[in-house]
Amino acid sequence: MIRVEPVSETSMIVYLGEQIDTSLTPQINLLARYLKQGFAESLIEVIPSYTSLFIQYHPRLITYQVLSDAIMQFASMLDSKKRKRRTREGKLITLPVYYDPDVGPDLLHVAREHNLEIEQVIASHARKTYIVCAVGFAPGFAFLASVEPEIATPRHTEPRMRIPAGSVGIANEQTAVYPADSPGGWQIIGNCPTPLFSPESKPMSPFNVGDRVKFEAICRREFEDLGGSVWPHWK
């Protein structure tokens, strides 16, 4: 059931669920598109997340009540079969990943935590098709859900000061690829040599909420041929 709550005099948050559920992603996308089409001049930001949508608006152009009423009207539309048939899947993005302790310093840790072989962790991570549920934290950083429970692993209690671009990580049931060097506490199990953010490119990032992501395991030679390199700090 959709729930609308004020955040400030110029913002609100809409909850469509209480826990990560990839079936919510297309509904959140539909709501975001519905609001952008109907109230484009009145909205400052519309930011989707796993279970919610954050909305910042111009209070002189629209009121909280008008937006709230529009959202609840959308909720009734969402319940109709006709609306459900209009839901479209996002594009499929396939990313190569070199899974190896040389670029994935936590790969062995994740395997040991779940009494698995490294090869089983790799197979589990690579066989799923993930949904982009949110884009944030850093430009081009896509939060993907959900990994199999057999490899879901909590973040490190102390984050690393620097994780190299392309690092593929796990944090509980989430997975993601770091688009640029940055601090982070995710369990790093491999590296993707494909650039995932460039201010000079159009679009700057390949990810949109609702897109699907598939990882393809590659060998070291393929990784290096695609421009990947082993970060000396992790040797």
Coordinates of C-alpha atoms in Angstrom, one line a residue:
M1 CA 0.0 0.0 0.0
I2 CA 1.4 3.4 -1.0
R3 CA 2.2 5.8 1.9
V4 CA 3.1 9.5 1.6
E5 CA 4.9 11.4 4.3
P6 CA 6.3 15.0 4.4
V7 CA 10.0 15.4 4.8
S8 CA 10.2 19.2 4.8
E9 CA 8.3 22.2 3.6
T10 CA 9.4 21.4 0.0
S11 CA 9.8 17.6 -0.1
M12 CA 8.0 14.4 0.6
I13 CA 8.7 10.7 0.4
V14 CA 6.5 8.0 -1.0
Y15 CA 6.8 4.5 0.3
L16 CA 5.7 1.6 -1.9
G17 CA 7.1 -1.1 0.4
E18 CA 9.1 -1.8 3.6
Q19 CA 11.9 -4.1 2.3
I20 CA 13.9 -4.7 -0.8
D21 CA 11.6 -6.3 -3.4
T22 CA 12.5 -6.0 -7.1
S23 CA 8.8 -6.2 -8.0
L24 CA 8.5 -2.7 -6.6
T25 CA 11.1 -1.2 -9.1
P26 CA 8.8 -1.0 -12.1
Q27 CA 6.0 0.5 -9.9
I28 CA 8.4 3.2 -8.6
N29 CA 9.5 3.9 -12.1
L30 CA 5.9 4.3 -13.3
L31 CA 5.2 6.7 -10.4
A32 CA 8.3 8.7 -11.2
R33 CA 7.4 8.9 -14.9
Y34 CA 3.7 9.8 -14.0
L35 CA 4.8 12.7 -11.8
K36 CA 7.4 14.0 -14.3
Q37 CA 4.9 14.0 -17.1
G38 CA 2.2 15.6 -15.1
F39 CA 4.1 18.1 -12.9
A40 CA 7.4 18.7 -14.7
E41 CA 7.6 22.5 -14.0
S42 CA 6.7 22.0 -10.3
L43 CA 9.2 19.4 -9.4
I44 CA 12.9 19.9 -8.5
E45 CA 14.0 16.3 -8.0
V46 CA 12.4 12.9 -8.2
I47 CA 14.8 10.3 -6.8
P48 CA 13.9 6.6 -6.7
S49 CA 15.2 4.1 -4.2
Y50 CA 14.6 0.4 -3.3
T51 CA 11.2 0.9 -1.8
S52 CA 10.5 4.6 -2.0
L53 CA 10.5 7.8 -4.1
F54 CA 11.8 11.1 -2.8
I55 CA 10.2 14.2 -4.3
Q56 CA 11.4 17.8 -4.0
Y57 CA 9.0 20.4 -5.3
H58 CA 8.5 24.2 -5.7
P59 CA 6.0 25.2 -3.0
R60 CA 5.0 28.3 -4.9
L61 CA 4.0 26.1 -7.9
I62 CA 2.3 23.2 -6.2
T63 CA 1.2 22.1 -2.7
Y64 CA 1.9 19.0 -0.7
Q65 CA -1.8 18.2 -0.8
V66 CA -2.1 18.4 -4.6
L67 CA 0.9 16.1 -5.1
S68 CA -0.3 13.7 -2.4
D69 CA -3.7 13.5 -4.1
A70 CA -2.1 12.8 -7.5
I71 CA 0.0 10.1 -6.0
M72 CA -3.0 8.4 -4.4
Q73 CA -4.8 8.6 -7.7
F74 CA -1.8 6.9 -9.3
A75 CA -2.1 4.1 -6.7
S76 CA -5.6 3.3 -7.8
M77 CA -4.4 3.2 -11.5
L78 CA -1.6 0.9 -10.5
D79 CA -4.1 -1.6 -9.2
S80 CA -5.8 -2.0 -12.6
K81 CA -4.8 -4.8 -14.9
K82 CA -4.4 -2.4 -17.8
R83 CA -1.8 -0.4 -15.9
K84 CA 0.1 -3.6 -15.1
R85 CA 0.3 -4.6 -18.7
R86 CA 2.0 -1.3 -19.5
T87 CA 4.9 -2.1 -17.2
R88 CA 8.1 -2.5 -19.4
E89 CA 11.4 -4.1 -18.5
G90 CA 14.4 -2.0 -18.6
K91 CA 17.3 -2.6 -21.0
L92 CA 19.7 -5.5 -20.3
I93 CA 23.3 -4.6 -19.6
T94 CA 25.9 -7.3 -19.6
L95 CA 29.2 -6.6 -17.8
P96 CA 32.4 -8.7 -17.9
V97 CA 33.9 -9.5 -14.5
Y98 CA 37.2 -11.0 -13.6
Y99 CA 36.5 -12.9 -10.3
D100 CA 39.9 -13.5 -8.6
P101 CA 41.5 -12.7 -5.2
D102 CA 44.0 -10.5 -7.1
V103 CA 41.1 -8.0 -7.8
G104 CA 38.6 -9.3 -5.3
P105 CA 40.3 -9.4 -1.9
D106 CA 37.1 -10.5 -0.2
L107 CA 36.3 -13.4 -2.5
L108 CA 37.8 -16.0 -0.3
H109 CA 36.2 -14.4 2.8
V110 CA 32.7 -14.6 1.3
A111 CA 33.4 -18.2 0.3
R112 CA 34.5 -19.2 3.8
E113 CA 31.6 -17.3 5.5
H114 CA 29.1 -19.5 3.6
N115 CA 31.1 -22.7 3.5
L116 CA 31.4 -22.5 -0.3
E117 CA 34.2 -22.9 -2.8
I118 CA 35.3 -19.8 -4.6
E119 CA 34.0 -21.3 -7.8
Q120 CA 30.5 -21.6 -6.2
V121 CA 30.5 -17.9 -5.1
I122 CA 31.4 -16.9 -8.7
A123 CA 28.7 -19.1 -10.2
S124 CA 26.1 -17.8 -7.8
H125 CA 26.9 -14.2 -8.4
A126 CA 27.1 -14.5 -12.2
R127 CA 24.0 -16.6 -12.8
K128 CA 21.5 -14.0 -11.5
T129 CA 20.0 -11.1 -13.5
Y130 CA 19.9 -8.1 -11.2
I131 CA 17.6 -5.1 -11.2
V132 CA 18.9 -1.5 -10.9
C133 CA 16.9 -0.4 -7.9
A134 CA 18.6 2.9 -7.3
V135 CA 21.5 5.1 -8.6
G136 CA 23.4 7.2 -6.0
F137 CA 26.2 7.3 -3.4
A138 CA 28.5 8.3 -6.3
P139 CA 27.8 9.2 -10.0
G140 CA 27.1 6.0 -11.9
F141 CA 26.9 3.8 -8.8
A142 CA 24.0 1.4 -9.3
F143 CA 22.5 -0.5 -6.4
L144 CA 21.5 -4.0 -7.8
A145 CA 19.2 -6.5 -6.2
S146 CA 19.3 -9.2 -5.1
V147 CA 22.1 -11.7 -4.7
E148 CA 21.3 -15.3 -3.7
P149 CA 21.0 -15.7 0.0
E150 CA 23.8 -18.2 -0.1
I151 CA 26.4 -15.4 -0.8
A152 CA 24.7 -12.4 0.9
T153 CA 27.4 -11.0 3.2
P154 CA 27.4 -7.9 5.4
R155 CA 29.6 -4.9 4.8
H156 CA 33.0 -4.6 6.5
T157 CA 32.7 -3.0 10.0
E158 CA 35.5 -0.6 8.9
P159 CA 35.4 0.6 5.3
R160 CA 38.5 0.8 3.2
M161 CA 39.8 4.2 2.4
R162 CA 40.1 3.5 -1.3
I163 CA 38.5 0.9 -3.6
P164 CA 39.6 1.0 -7.2
A165 CA 37.1 1.7 -10.1
G166 CA 35.4 -1.4 -11.4
S167 CA 35.4 -3.2 -8.1
V168 CA 32.4 -5.6 -7.8
G169 CA 31.1 -5.8 -4.3
I170 CA 28.4 -7.4 -2.1
A171 CA 26.7 -5.7 0.8
N172 CA 24.1 -8.0 2.4
E173 CA 21.7 -8.8 -0.5
Q174 CA 22.9 -6.0 -2.7
T175 CA 25.6 -6.0 -5.3
A176 CA 27.2 -3.1 -7.2
V177 CA 30.2 -2.0 -9.3
Y178 CA 32.2 1.0 -8.1
P179 CA 32.3 3.4 -11.1
A180 CA 35.3 5.3 -9.7
D181 CA 38.0 5.1 -7.0
S182 CA 36.3 5.8 -3.7
P183 CA 36.1 4.7 -0.1
G184 CA 33.7 1.8 0.6
G185 CA 32.9 -1.1 2.9
W186 CA 31.5 -3.6 0.5
Q187 CA 32.9 -7.1 0.1
I188 CA 34.9 -7.0 -3.1
I189 CA 34.8 -10.2 -5.1
G190 CA 36.0 -9.1 -8.6
N191 CA 36.6 -6.3 -11.0
C192 CA 34.7 -5.1 -14.1
P193 CA 37.0 -3.4 -16.8
T194 CA 34.1 -1.6 -18.5
P195 CA 34.0 2.1 -17.7
L196 CA 30.7 2.9 -16.0
F197 CA 30.8 6.7 -15.7
S198 CA 32.2 9.5 -17.9
P199 CA 31.1 13.1 -17.7
E200 CA 32.1 13.5 -21.4
S201 CA 29.8 10.6 -22.5
K202 CA 26.1 10.8 -23.3
P203 CA 24.7 9.3 -21.3
M204 CA 27.3 9.7 -18.6
S205 CA 26.3 6.3 -17.1
P206 CA 24.6 3.3 -18.7
F207 CA 22.3 2.7 -15.7
N208 CA 18.7 3.7 -15.2
V209 CA 16.5 2.5 -12.4
G210 CA 14.6 -0.6 -13.7
D211 CA 17.4 -1.7 -16.0
R212 CA 18.6 -5.3 -15.8
V213 CA 22.3 -6.2 -15.2
K214 CA 24.0 -9.6 -15.9
F215 CA 27.6 -10.3 -15.0
E216 CA 29.7 -12.5 -17.3
A217 CA 32.8 -14.2 -15.8
I218 CA 36.0 -13.6 -17.8
C219 CA 39.6 -14.8 -17.5
R220 CA 42.6 -12.7 -16.6
R221 CA 43.7 -12.4 -20.3
E222 CA 40.3 -11.1 -21.3
F223 CA 40.3 -8.8 -18.4
E224 CA 43.6 -7.2 -19.4
D225 CA 42.7 -7.1 -23.0
L226 CA 39.6 -5.0 -22.0
G227 CA 41.8 -2.6 -20.2
G228 CA 41.7 -4.0 -16.7
S229 CA 44.6 -4.1 -14.3
V230 CA 45.5 -5.6 -11.0
W231 CA 45.7 -3.0 -8.2
P232 CA 49.2 -3.5 -6.6
H233 CA 47.8 -2.6 -3.2
W234 CA 45.8 -5.8 -3.1
K235 CA 48.6 -8.2 -4.3

